[in-house]
Amino acid sequence: MQSRYKKQWIKTLAEERQSLVDREVFEVVDKLPPEAKLLESKVVYKQKKNSQGLIVRFKCRCTAKGYSQIEFVHFYDTFTSVAAGSYVCTVIAYAHRHGMQMRHLDIKTAFLYPKLREELYMRMPEGITAYNGEVVRLIRSIYGTRQAAHNWQKEL
């Protein structure tokens, strides 16, 4: 890795790997079953900046390349409801008018909580130390899979 922020990226990548291990997202397999299709993966890196454009946080995610998934083989449901903008504005206006407090909740690594119904295998990306290039069976949803958002909504 060649970057002037190399130390920050290495630290962020170690945190991502630890969150995958802590939530028991996968298990390493010795041999891929013959009927299984292997998903590739990658690490997505992002710098979070404030309104002045200064870097405030480094973020990375281990993601599956879900575009190679086949419907009814690797996933069944992908639908996730989304609140319309007009609905959100109505709720905010109602809360303001009635003197109510509103809170925002952000759940770190949200997609890593729900368990998968499907049997998915993935090759770990380079950079996830100790699992570099190994084949794993996914136990929980992971970013990039087609069913991740649907599974998270069902978990709620």
PDB file of N, CA, C and O in Angstrom, residues 82-153:
ATOM      1  N   VAL A  82     -38.199   1.850   1.760  1.00  0.00           N
ATOM      2  CA  VAL A  82     -37.489   3.104   2.003  1.00  0.00           C
ATOM      3  C   VAL A  82     -38.526   4.176   2.273  1.00  0.00           C
ATOM      4  O   VAL A  82     -39.544   4.246   1.590  1.00  0.00           O
ATOM      5  N   ALA A  83     -38.275   4.995   3.272  1.00  0.00           N
ATOM      6  CA  ALA A  83     -39.205   6.084   3.587  1.00  0.00           C
ATOM      7  C   ALA A  83     -39.096   7.175   2.527  1.00  0.00           C
ATOM      8  O   ALA A  83     -38.000   7.617   2.195  1.00  0.00           O
ATOM      9  N   ALA A  84     -40.232   7.597   1.997  1.00  0.00           N
ATOM     10  CA  ALA A  84     -40.257   8.684   1.024  1.00  0.00           C
ATOM     11  C   ALA A  84     -39.872   9.988   1.712  1.00  0.00           C
ATOM     12  O   ALA A  84     -40.139  10.185   2.903  1.00  0.00           O
ATOM     13  N   GLY A  85     -39.237  10.877   0.966  1.00  0.00           N
ATOM     14  CA  GLY A  85     -38.815  12.156   1.518  1.00  0.00           C
ATOM     15  C   GLY A  85     -39.961  12.945   2.119  1.00  0.00           C
ATOM     16  O   GLY A  85     -39.805  13.588   3.169  1.00  0.00           O
ATOM     17  N   SER A  86     -41.134  12.898   1.477  1.00  0.00           N
ATOM     18  CA  SER A  86     -42.291  13.642   1.998  1.00  0.00           C
ATOM     19  C   SER A  86     -42.733  13.083   3.351  1.00  0.00           C
ATOM     20  O   SER A  86     -43.157  13.834   4.231  1.00  0.00           O
ATOM     21  N   TYR A  87     -42.609  11.770   3.531  1.00  0.00           N
ATOM     22  CA  TYR A  87     -42.976  11.158   4.803  1.00  0.00           C
ATOM     23  C   TYR A  87     -42.029  11.611   5.911  1.00  0.00           C
ATOM     24  O   TYR A  87     -42.453  11.970   7.009  1.00  0.00           O
ATOM     25  N   VAL A  88     -40.745  11.633   5.611  1.00  0.00           N
ATOM     26  CA  VAL A  88     -39.747  12.064   6.591  1.00  0.00           C
ATOM     27  C   VAL A  88     -39.995  13.522   6.986  1.00  0.00           C
ATOM     28  O   VAL A  88     -39.973  13.868   8.170  1.00  0.00           O
ATOM     29  N   CYS A  89     -40.270  14.375   5.995  1.00  0.00           N
ATOM     30  CA  CYS A  89     -40.559  15.792   6.286  1.00  0.00           C
ATOM     31  C   CYS A  89     -41.797  15.936   7.149  1.00  0.00           C
ATOM     32  O   CYS A  89     -41.835  16.771   8.067  1.00  0.00           O
ATOM     33  N   THR A  90     -42.826  15.124   6.900  1.00  0.00           N
ATOM     34  CA  THR A  90     -44.060  15.175   7.687  1.00  0.00           C
ATOM     35  C   THR A  90     -43.793  14.796   9.141  1.00  0.00           C
ATOM     36  O   THR A  90     -44.281  15.451  10.066  1.00  0.00           O
ATOM     37  N   VAL A  91     -43.031  13.759   9.351  1.00  0.00           N
ATOM     38  CA  VAL A  91     -42.699  13.318  10.710  1.00  0.00           C
ATOM     39  C   VAL A  91     -41.899  14.385  11.444  1.00  0.00           C
ATOM     40  O   VAL A  91     -42.167  14.687  12.612  1.00  0.00           O
ATOM     41  N   ILE A  92     -40.937  14.986  10.775  1.00  0.00           N
ATOM     42  CA  ILE A  92     -40.127  16.040  11.398  1.00  0.00           C
ATOM     43  C   ILE A  92     -41.001  17.243  11.749  1.00  0.00           C
ATOM     44  O   ILE A  92     -40.902  17.803  12.847  1.00  0.00           O
ATOM     45  N   ALA A  93     -41.872  17.640  10.829  1.00  0.00           N
ATOM     46  CA  ALA A  93     -42.768  18.780  11.083  1.00  0.00           C
ATOM     47  C   ALA A  93     -43.702  18.491  12.249  1.00  0.00           C
ATOM     48  O   ALA A  93     -43.929  19.343  13.115  1.00  0.00           O
ATOM     49  N   TYR A  94     -44.247  17.275  12.299  1.00  0.00           N
ATOM     50  CA  TYR A  94     -45.156  16.880  13.389  1.00  0.00           C
ATOM     51  C   TYR A  94     -44.426  16.937  14.737  1.00  0.00           C
ATOM     52  O   TYR A  94     -44.940  17.474  15.716  1.00  0.00           O
ATOM     53  N   ALA A  95     -43.217  16.387  14.767  1.00  0.00           N
ATOM     54  CA  ALA A  95     -42.434  16.379  16.013  1.00  0.00           C
ATOM     55  C   ALA A  95     -42.113  17.802  16.459  1.00  0.00           C
ATOM     56  O   ALA A  95     -42.228  18.131  17.641  1.00  0.00           O
ATOM     57  N   HIS A  96     -41.748  18.646  15.521  1.00  0.00           N
ATOM     58  CA  HIS A  96     -41.427  20.037  15.852  1.00  0.00           C
ATOM     59  C   HIS A  96     -42.655  20.772  16.384  1.00  0.00           C
ATOM     60  O   HIS A  96     -42.593  21.476  17.394  1.00  0.00           O
ATOM     61  N   ARG A  97     -43.782  20.602  15.718  1.00  0.00           N
ATOM     62  CA  ARG A  97     -45.021  21.286  16.106  1.00  0.00           C
ATOM     63  C   ARG A  97     -45.479  20.893  17.502  1.00  0.00           C
ATOM     64  O   ARG A  97     -46.026  21.695  18.254  1.00  0.00           O
ATOM     65  N   HIS A  98     -45.243  19.640  17.878  1.00  0.00           N
ATOM     66  CA  HIS A  98     -45.695  19.141  19.176  1.00  0.00           C
ATOM     67  C   HIS A  98     -44.589  19.134  20.235  1.00  0.00           C
ATOM     68  O   HIS A  98     -44.736  18.526  21.287  1.00  0.00           O
ATOM     69  N   GLY A  99     -43.478  19.804  19.937  1.00  0.00           N
ATOM     70  CA  GLY A  99     -42.389  19.934  20.909  1.00  0.00           C
ATOM     71  C   GLY A  99     -41.704  18.625  21.254  1.00  0.00           C
ATOM     72  O   GLY A  99     -41.161  18.467  22.349  1.00  0.00           O
ATOM     73  N   MET A 100     -41.734  17.691  20.337  1.00  0.00           N
ATOM     74  CA  MET A 100     -41.113  16.383  20.573  1.00  0.00           C
ATOM     75  C   MET A 100     -39.628  16.424  20.196  1.00  0.00           C
ATOM     76  O   MET A 100     -39.225  17.211  19.349  1.00  0.00           O
ATOM     77  N   GLN A 101     -38.859  15.573  20.834  1.00  0.00           N
ATOM     78  CA  GLN A 101     -37.453  15.436  20.489  1.00  0.00           C
ATOM     79  C   GLN A 101     -37.296  14.295  19.491  1.00  0.00           C
ATOM     80  O   GLN A 101     -37.978  13.278  19.599  1.00  0.00           O
ATOM     81  N   MET A 102     -36.407  14.471  18.550  1.00  0.00           N
ATOM     82  CA  MET A 102     -36.115  13.399  17.591  1.00  0.00           C
ATOM     83  C   MET A 102     -34.659  13.000  17.773  1.00  0.00           C
ATOM     84  O   MET A 102     -33.816  13.838  18.099  1.00  0.00           O
ATOM     85  N   ARG A 103     -34.401  11.738  17.569  1.00  0.00           N
ATOM     86  CA  ARG A 103     -33.031  11.236  17.677  1.00  0.00           C
ATOM     87  C   ARG A 103     -32.697  10.421  16.439  1.00  0.00           C
ATOM     88  O   ARG A 103     -33.561   9.776  15.862  1.00  0.00           O
ATOM     89  N   HIS A 104     -31.452  10.437  16.129  1.00  0.00           N
ATOM     90  CA  HIS A 104     -30.949   9.680  14.991  1.00  0.00           C
ATOM     91  C   HIS A 104     -30.097   8.537  15.524  1.00  0.00           C
ATOM     92  O   HIS A 104     -29.324   8.722  16.456  1.00  0.00           O
ATOM     93  N   LEU A 105     -30.229   7.380  14.936  1.00  0.00           N
ATOM     94  CA  LEU A 105     -29.482   6.213  15.382  1.00  0.00           C
ATOM     95  C   LEU A 105     -28.655   5.677  14.231  1.00  0.00           C
ATOM     96  O   LEU A 105     -29.178   5.445  13.139  1.00  0.00           O
ATOM     97  N   ASP A 106     -27.379   5.513  14.453  1.00  0.00           N
ATOM     98  CA  ASP A 106     -26.496   4.946  13.445  1.00  0.00           C
ATOM     99  C   ASP A 106     -25.859   3.698  14.039  1.00  0.00           C
ATOM    100  O   ASP A 106     -25.181   3.767  15.063  1.00  0.00           O
ATOM    101  N   ILE A 107     -26.094   2.574  13.415  1.00  0.00           N
ATOM    102  CA  ILE A 107     -25.567   1.313  13.928  1.00  0.00           C
ATOM    103  C   ILE A 107     -24.338   0.937  13.106  1.00  0.00           C
ATOM    104  O   ILE A 107     -24.432   0.712  11.900  1.00  0.00           O
ATOM    105  N   LYS A 108     -23.206   0.894  13.778  1.00  0.00           N
ATOM    106  CA  LYS A 108     -21.954   0.561  13.104  1.00  0.00           C
ATOM    107  C   LYS A 108     -21.999  -0.894  12.645  1.00  0.00           C
ATOM    108  O   LYS A 108     -22.415  -1.764  13.386  1.00  0.00           O
ATOM    109  N   THR A 109     -21.561  -1.140  11.447  1.00  0.00           N
ATOM    110  CA  THR A 109     -21.544  -2.476  10.831  1.00  0.00           C
ATOM    111  C   THR A 109     -22.914  -3.159  10.891  1.00  0.00           C
ATOM    112  O   THR A 109     -23.031  -4.334  11.207  1.00  0.00           O
ATOM    113  N   ALA A 110     -23.960  -2.411  10.558  1.00  0.00           N
ATOM    114  CA  ALA A 110     -25.339  -2.898  10.660  1.00  0.00           C
ATOM    115  C   ALA A 110     -25.592  -4.174   9.855  1.00  0.00           C
ATOM    116  O   ALA A 110     -26.260  -5.093  10.330  1.00  0.00           O
ATOM    117  N   PHE A 111     -25.069  -4.242   8.639  1.00  0.00           N
ATOM    118  CA  PHE A 111     -25.360  -5.388   7.778  1.00  0.00           C
ATOM    119  C   PHE A 111     -24.718  -6.683   8.270  1.00  0.00           C
ATOM    120  O   PHE A 111     -25.031  -7.754   7.779  1.00  0.00           O
ATOM    121  N   LEU A 112     -23.799  -6.602   9.235  1.00  0.00           N
ATOM    122  CA  LEU A 112     -23.113  -7.802   9.720  1.00  0.00           C
ATOM    123  C   LEU A 112     -23.891  -8.543  10.802  1.00  0.00           C
ATOM    124  O   LEU A 112     -23.451  -9.578  11.270  1.00  0.00           O
ATOM    125  N   TYR A 113     -25.044  -8.043  11.205  1.00  0.00           N
ATOM    126  CA  TYR A 113     -25.817  -8.675  12.275  1.00  0.00           C
ATOM    127  C   TYR A 113     -26.719  -9.828  11.819  1.00  0.00           C
ATOM    128  O   TYR A 113     -26.735 -10.879  12.443  1.00  0.00           O
ATOM    129  N   PRO A 114     -27.530  -9.678  10.764  1.00  0.00           N
ATOM    130  CA  PRO A 114     -28.470 -10.750  10.425  1.00  0.00           C
ATOM    131  C   PRO A 114     -27.780 -11.994   9.866  1.00  0.00           C
ATOM    132  O   PRO A 114     -26.789 -11.904   9.145  1.00  0.00           O
ATOM    133  N   LYS A 115     -28.343 -13.151  10.206  1.00  0.00           N
ATOM    134  CA  LYS A 115     -27.827 -14.419   9.683  1.00  0.00           C
ATOM    135  C   LYS A 115     -28.352 -14.654   8.277  1.00  0.00           C
ATOM    136  O   LYS A 115     -29.443 -14.229   7.930  1.00  0.00           O
ATOM    137  N   LEU A 116     -27.555 -15.345   7.477  1.00  0.00           N
ATOM    138  CA  LEU A 116     -27.936 -15.672   6.104  1.00  0.00           C
ATOM    139  C   LEU A 116     -28.788 -16.938   6.071  1.00  0.00           C
ATOM    140  O   LEU A 116     -28.532 -17.874   6.840  1.00  0.00           O
ATOM    141  N   ARG A 117     -29.757 -16.976   5.195  1.00  0.00           N
ATOM    142  CA  ARG A 117     -30.522 -18.214   4.958  1.00  0.00           C
ATOM    143  C   ARG A 117     -29.822 -19.055   3.900  1.00  0.00           C
ATOM    144  O   ARG A 117     -29.922 -20.261   3.885  1.00  0.00           O
ATOM    145  N   GLU A 118     -29.143 -18.387   2.997  1.00  0.00           N
ATOM    146  CA  GLU A 118     -28.510 -19.053   1.868  1.00  0.00           C
ATOM    147  C   GLU A 118     -27.096 -19.508   2.233  1.00  0.00           C
ATOM    148  O   GLU A 118     -26.495 -18.986   3.150  1.00  0.00           O
ATOM    149  N   GLU A 119     -26.602 -20.449   1.487  1.00  0.00           N
ATOM    150  CA  GLU A 119     -25.231 -20.931   1.656  1.00  0.00           C
ATOM    151  C   GLU A 119     -24.349 -20.154   0.680  1.00  0.00           C
ATOM    152  O   GLU A 119     -24.435 -20.350  -0.529  1.00  0.00           O
ATOM    153  N   LEU A 120     -23.526 -19.254   1.200  1.00  0.00           N
ATOM    154  CA  LEU A 120     -22.656 -18.432   0.359  1.00  0.00           C
ATOM    155  C   LEU A 120     -21.198 -18.633   0.750  1.00  0.00           C
ATOM    156  O   LEU A 120     -20.867 -18.677   1.931  1.00  0.00           O
ATOM    157  N   TYR A 121     -20.356 -18.709  -0.270  1.00  0.00           N
ATOM    158  CA  TYR A 121     -18.917 -18.845  -0.072  1.00  0.00           C
ATOM    159  C   TYR A 121     -18.231 -17.663  -0.743  1.00  0.00           C
ATOM    160  O   TYR A 121     -18.659 -17.217  -1.805  1.00  0.00           O
ATOM    161  N   MET A 122     -17.177 -17.173  -0.112  1.00  0.00           N
ATOM    162  CA  MET A 122     -16.512 -15.987  -0.608  1.00  0.00           C
ATOM    163  C   MET A 122     -15.003 -16.122  -0.402  1.00  0.00           C
ATOM    164  O   MET A 122     -14.569 -16.681   0.594  1.00  0.00           O
ATOM    165  N   ARG A 123     -14.252 -15.583  -1.361  1.00  0.00           N
ATOM    166  CA  ARG A 123     -12.800 -15.517  -1.187  1.00  0.00           C
ATOM    167  C   ARG A 123     -12.490 -14.188  -0.503  1.00  0.00           C
ATOM    168  O   ARG A 123     -12.927 -13.139  -0.952  1.00  0.00           O
ATOM    169  N   MET A 124     -11.782 -14.242   0.597  1.00  0.00           N
ATOM    170  CA  MET A 124     -11.448 -13.030   1.336  1.00  0.00           C
ATOM    171  C   MET A 124     -10.493 -12.170   0.503  1.00  0.00           C
ATOM    172  O   MET A 124      -9.618 -12.693  -0.190  1.00  0.00           O
ATOM    173  N   PRO A 125     -10.657 -10.857   0.590  1.00  0.00           N
ATOM    174  CA  PRO A 125      -9.810  -9.964  -0.216  1.00  0.00           C
ATOM    175  C   PRO A 125      -8.408  -9.830   0.352  1.00  0.00           C
ATOM    176  O   PRO A 125      -8.173 -10.114   1.524  1.00  0.00           O
ATOM    177  N   GLU A 126      -7.517  -9.381  -0.494  1.00  0.00           N
ATOM    178  CA  GLU A 126      -6.162  -9.083  -0.018  1.00  0.00           C
ATOM    179  C   GLU A 126      -6.243  -7.941   0.968  1.00  0.00           C
ATOM    180  O   GLU A 126      -7.029  -7.021   0.805  1.00  0.00           O
ATOM    181  N   GLY A 127      -5.455  -8.019   2.007  1.00  0.00           N
ATOM    182  CA  GLY A 127      -5.425  -6.949   2.998  1.00  0.00           C
ATOM    183  C   GLY A 127      -6.077  -7.340   4.305  1.00  0.00           C
ATOM    184  O   GLY A 127      -5.776  -6.771   5.340  1.00  0.00           O
ATOM    185  N   ILE A 128      -7.010  -8.296   4.261  1.00  0.00           N
ATOM    186  CA  ILE A 128      -7.616  -8.777   5.504  1.00  0.00           C
ATOM    187  C   ILE A 128      -6.636  -9.803   6.063  1.00  0.00           C
ATOM    188  O   ILE A 128      -6.699 -10.985   5.762  1.00  0.00           O
ATOM    189  N   THR A 129      -5.688  -9.329   6.831  1.00  0.00           N
ATOM    190  CA  THR A 129      -4.600 -10.141   7.355  1.00  0.00           C
ATOM    191  C   THR A 129      -5.113 -11.411   8.015  1.00  0.00           C
ATOM    192  O   THR A 129      -6.171 -11.425   8.605  1.00  0.00           O
ATOM    193  N   ALA A 130      -4.390 -12.468   7.897  1.00  0.00           N
ATOM    194  CA  ALA A 130      -4.683 -13.789   8.455  1.00  0.00           C
ATOM    195  C   ALA A 130      -5.722 -14.533   7.639  1.00  0.00           C
ATOM    196  O   ALA A 130      -5.844 -15.742   7.757  1.00  0.00           O
ATOM    197  N   TYR A 131      -6.501 -13.846   6.809  1.00  0.00           N
ATOM    198  CA  TYR A 131      -7.509 -14.518   5.965  1.00  0.00           C
ATOM    199  C   TYR A 131      -7.281 -14.161   4.498  1.00  0.00           C
ATOM    200  O   TYR A 131      -8.146 -14.373   3.665  1.00  0.00           O
ATOM    201  N   ASN A 132      -6.136 -13.642   4.192  1.00  0.00           N
ATOM    202  CA  ASN A 132      -5.794 -13.157   2.860  1.00  0.00           C
ATOM    203  C   ASN A 132      -5.998 -14.223   1.788  1.00  0.00           C
ATOM    204  O   ASN A 132      -5.251 -15.178   1.718  1.00  0.00           O
ATOM    205  N   GLY A 133      -7.034 -14.092   0.964  1.00  0.00           N
ATOM    206  CA  GLY A 133      -7.285 -15.023  -0.132  1.00  0.00           C
ATOM    207  C   GLY A 133      -7.932 -16.338   0.258  1.00  0.00           C
ATOM    208  O   GLY A 133      -8.179 -17.186  -0.587  1.00  0.00           O
ATOM    209  N   GLU A 134      -8.221 -16.555   1.542  1.00  0.00           N
ATOM    210  CA  GLU A 134      -8.839 -17.809   1.971  1.00  0.00           C
ATOM    211  C   GLU A 134     -10.319 -17.843   1.589  1.00  0.00           C
ATOM    212  O   GLU A 134     -10.974 -16.816   1.487  1.00  0.00           O
ATOM    213  N   VAL A 135     -10.839 -19.049   1.416  1.00  0.00           N
ATOM    214  CA  VAL A 135     -12.257 -19.230   1.119  1.00  0.00           C
ATOM    215  C   VAL A 135     -13.001 -19.392   2.444  1.00  0.00           C
ATOM    216  O   VAL A 135     -12.580 -20.149   3.310  1.00  0.00           O
ATOM    217  N   VAL A 136     -14.100 -18.644   2.572  1.00  0.00           N
ATOM    218  CA  VAL A 136     -14.900 -18.693   3.792  1.00  0.00           C
ATOM    219  C   VAL A 136     -16.358 -18.955   3.451  1.00  0.00           C
ATOM    220  O   VAL A 136     -16.808 -18.646   2.347  1.00  0.00           O
ATOM    221  N   ARG A 137     -17.070 -19.544   4.402  1.00  0.00           N
ATOM    222  CA  ARG A 137     -18.527 -19.676   4.283  1.00  0.00           C
ATOM    223  C   ARG A 137     -19.114 -18.542   5.094  1.00  0.00           C
ATOM    224  O   ARG A 137     -18.798 -18.380   6.272  1.00  0.00           O
ATOM    225  N   LEU A 138     -19.952 -17.741   4.459  1.00  0.00           N
ATOM    226  CA  LEU A 138     -20.569 -16.621   5.155  1.00  0.00           C
ATOM    227  C   LEU A 138     -21.697 -17.127   6.043  1.00  0.00           C
ATOM    228  O   LEU A 138     -22.561 -17.881   5.598  1.00  0.00           O
ATOM    229  N   ILE A 139     -21.691 -16.719   7.290  1.00  0.00           N
ATOM    230  CA  ILE A 139     -22.725 -17.082   8.250  1.00  0.00           C
ATOM    231  C   ILE A 139     -23.730 -15.939   8.371  1.00  0.00           C
ATOM    232  O   ILE A 139     -24.917 -16.149   8.540  1.00  0.00           O
ATOM    233  N   ARG A 140     -23.220 -14.736   8.261  1.00  0.00           N
ATOM    234  CA  ARG A 140     -24.060 -13.529   8.366  1.00  0.00           C
ATOM    235  C   ARG A 140     -23.959 -12.728   7.076  1.00  0.00           C
ATOM    236  O   ARG A 140     -23.053 -12.926   6.281  1.00  0.00           O
ATOM    237  N   SER A 141     -24.904 -11.814   6.913  1.00  0.00           N
ATOM    238  CA  SER A 141     -24.862 -10.923   5.751  1.00  0.00           C
ATOM    239  C   SER A 141     -23.581 -10.112   5.784  1.00  0.00           C
ATOM    240  O   SER A 141     -23.010  -9.863   6.837  1.00  0.00           O
ATOM    241  N   ILE A 142     -23.153  -9.709   4.615  1.00  0.00           N
ATOM    242  CA  ILE A 142     -21.967  -8.868   4.506  1.00  0.00           C
ATOM    243  C   ILE A 142     -22.265  -7.809   3.454  1.00  0.00           C
ATOM    244  O   ILE A 142     -23.092  -8.015   2.571  1.00  0.00           O
ATOM    245  N   TYR A 143     -21.612  -6.678   3.582  1.00  0.00           N
ATOM    246  CA  TYR A 143     -21.818  -5.603   2.618  1.00  0.00           C
ATOM    247  C   TYR A 143     -21.541  -6.112   1.208  1.00  0.00           C
ATOM    248  O   TYR A 143     -20.624  -6.872   0.986  1.00  0.00           O
ATOM    249  N   GLY A 144     -22.364  -5.674   0.267  1.00  0.00           N
ATOM    250  CA  GLY A 144     -22.168  -6.043  -1.128  1.00  0.00           C
ATOM    251  C   GLY A 144     -23.036  -7.195  -1.591  1.00  0.00           C
ATOM    252  O   GLY A 144     -23.278  -7.333  -2.781  1.00  0.00           O
ATOM    253  N   THR A 145     -23.518  -8.036  -0.683  1.00  0.00           N
ATOM    254  CA  THR A 145     -24.410  -9.117  -1.116  1.00  0.00           C
ATOM    255  C   THR A 145     -25.772  -8.526  -1.451  1.00  0.00           C
ATOM    256  O   THR A 145     -26.197  -7.533  -0.867  1.00  0.00           O
ATOM    257  N   ARG A 146     -26.462  -9.136  -2.394  1.00  0.00           N
ATOM    258  CA  ARG A 146     -27.730  -8.591  -2.879  1.00  0.00           C
ATOM    259  C   ARG A 146     -28.809  -8.594  -1.803  1.00  0.00           C
ATOM    260  O   ARG A 146     -29.726  -7.797  -1.838  1.00  0.00           O
ATOM    261  N   GLN A 147     -28.717  -9.500  -0.842  1.00  0.00           N
ATOM    262  CA  GLN A 147     -29.763  -9.623   0.174  1.00  0.00           C
ATOM    263  C   GLN A 147     -29.433  -8.910   1.482  1.00  0.00           C
ATOM    264  O   GLN A 147     -30.209  -8.960   2.429  1.00  0.00           O
ATOM    265  N   ALA A 148     -28.318  -8.220   1.576  1.00  0.00           N
ATOM    266  CA  ALA A 148     -27.872  -7.624   2.840  1.00  0.00           C
ATOM    267  C   ALA A 148     -28.875  -6.623   3.410  1.00  0.00           C
ATOM    268  O   ALA A 148     -29.220  -6.689   4.595  1.00  0.00           O
ATOM    269  N   ALA A 149     -29.377  -5.705   2.606  1.00  0.00           N
ATOM    270  CA  ALA A 149     -30.312  -4.697   3.096  1.00  0.00           C
ATOM    271  C   ALA A 149     -31.640  -5.338   3.513  1.00  0.00           C
ATOM    272  O   ALA A 149     -32.219  -4.994   4.544  1.00  0.00           O
ATOM    273  N   HIS A 150     -32.098  -6.298   2.745  1.00  0.00           N
ATOM    274  CA  HIS A 150     -33.342  -7.004   3.074  1.00  0.00           C
ATOM    275  C   HIS A 150     -33.192  -7.744   4.405  1.00  0.00           C
ATOM    276  O   HIS A 150     -34.078  -7.678   5.273  1.00  0.00           O
ATOM    277  N   ASN A 151     -32.084  -8.434   4.583  1.00  0.00           N
ATOM    278  CA  ASN A 151     -31.850  -9.170   5.828  1.00  0.00           C
ATOM    279  C   ASN A 151     -31.772  -8.229   7.032  1.00  0.00           C
ATOM    280  O   ASN A 151     -32.255  -8.555   8.113  1.00  0.00           O
ATOM    281  N   TRP A 152     -31.155  -7.065   6.839  1.00  0.00           N
ATOM    282  CA  TRP A 152     -31.048  -6.102   7.939  1.00  0.00           C
ATOM    283  C   TRP A 152     -32.435  -5.594   8.329  1.00  0.00           C
ATOM    284  O   TRP A 152     -32.765  -5.491   9.496  1.00  0.00           O
ATOM    285  N   GLN A 153     -33.272  -5.291   7.342  1.00  0.00           N
ATOM    286  CA  GLN A 153     -34.615  -4.805   7.638  1.00  0.00           C
ATOM    287  C   GLN A 153     -35.434  -5.861   8.389  1.00  0.00           C
ATOM    288  O   GLN A 153     -36.153  -5.547   9.316  1.00  0.00           O
TER     289      GLN A 153
END
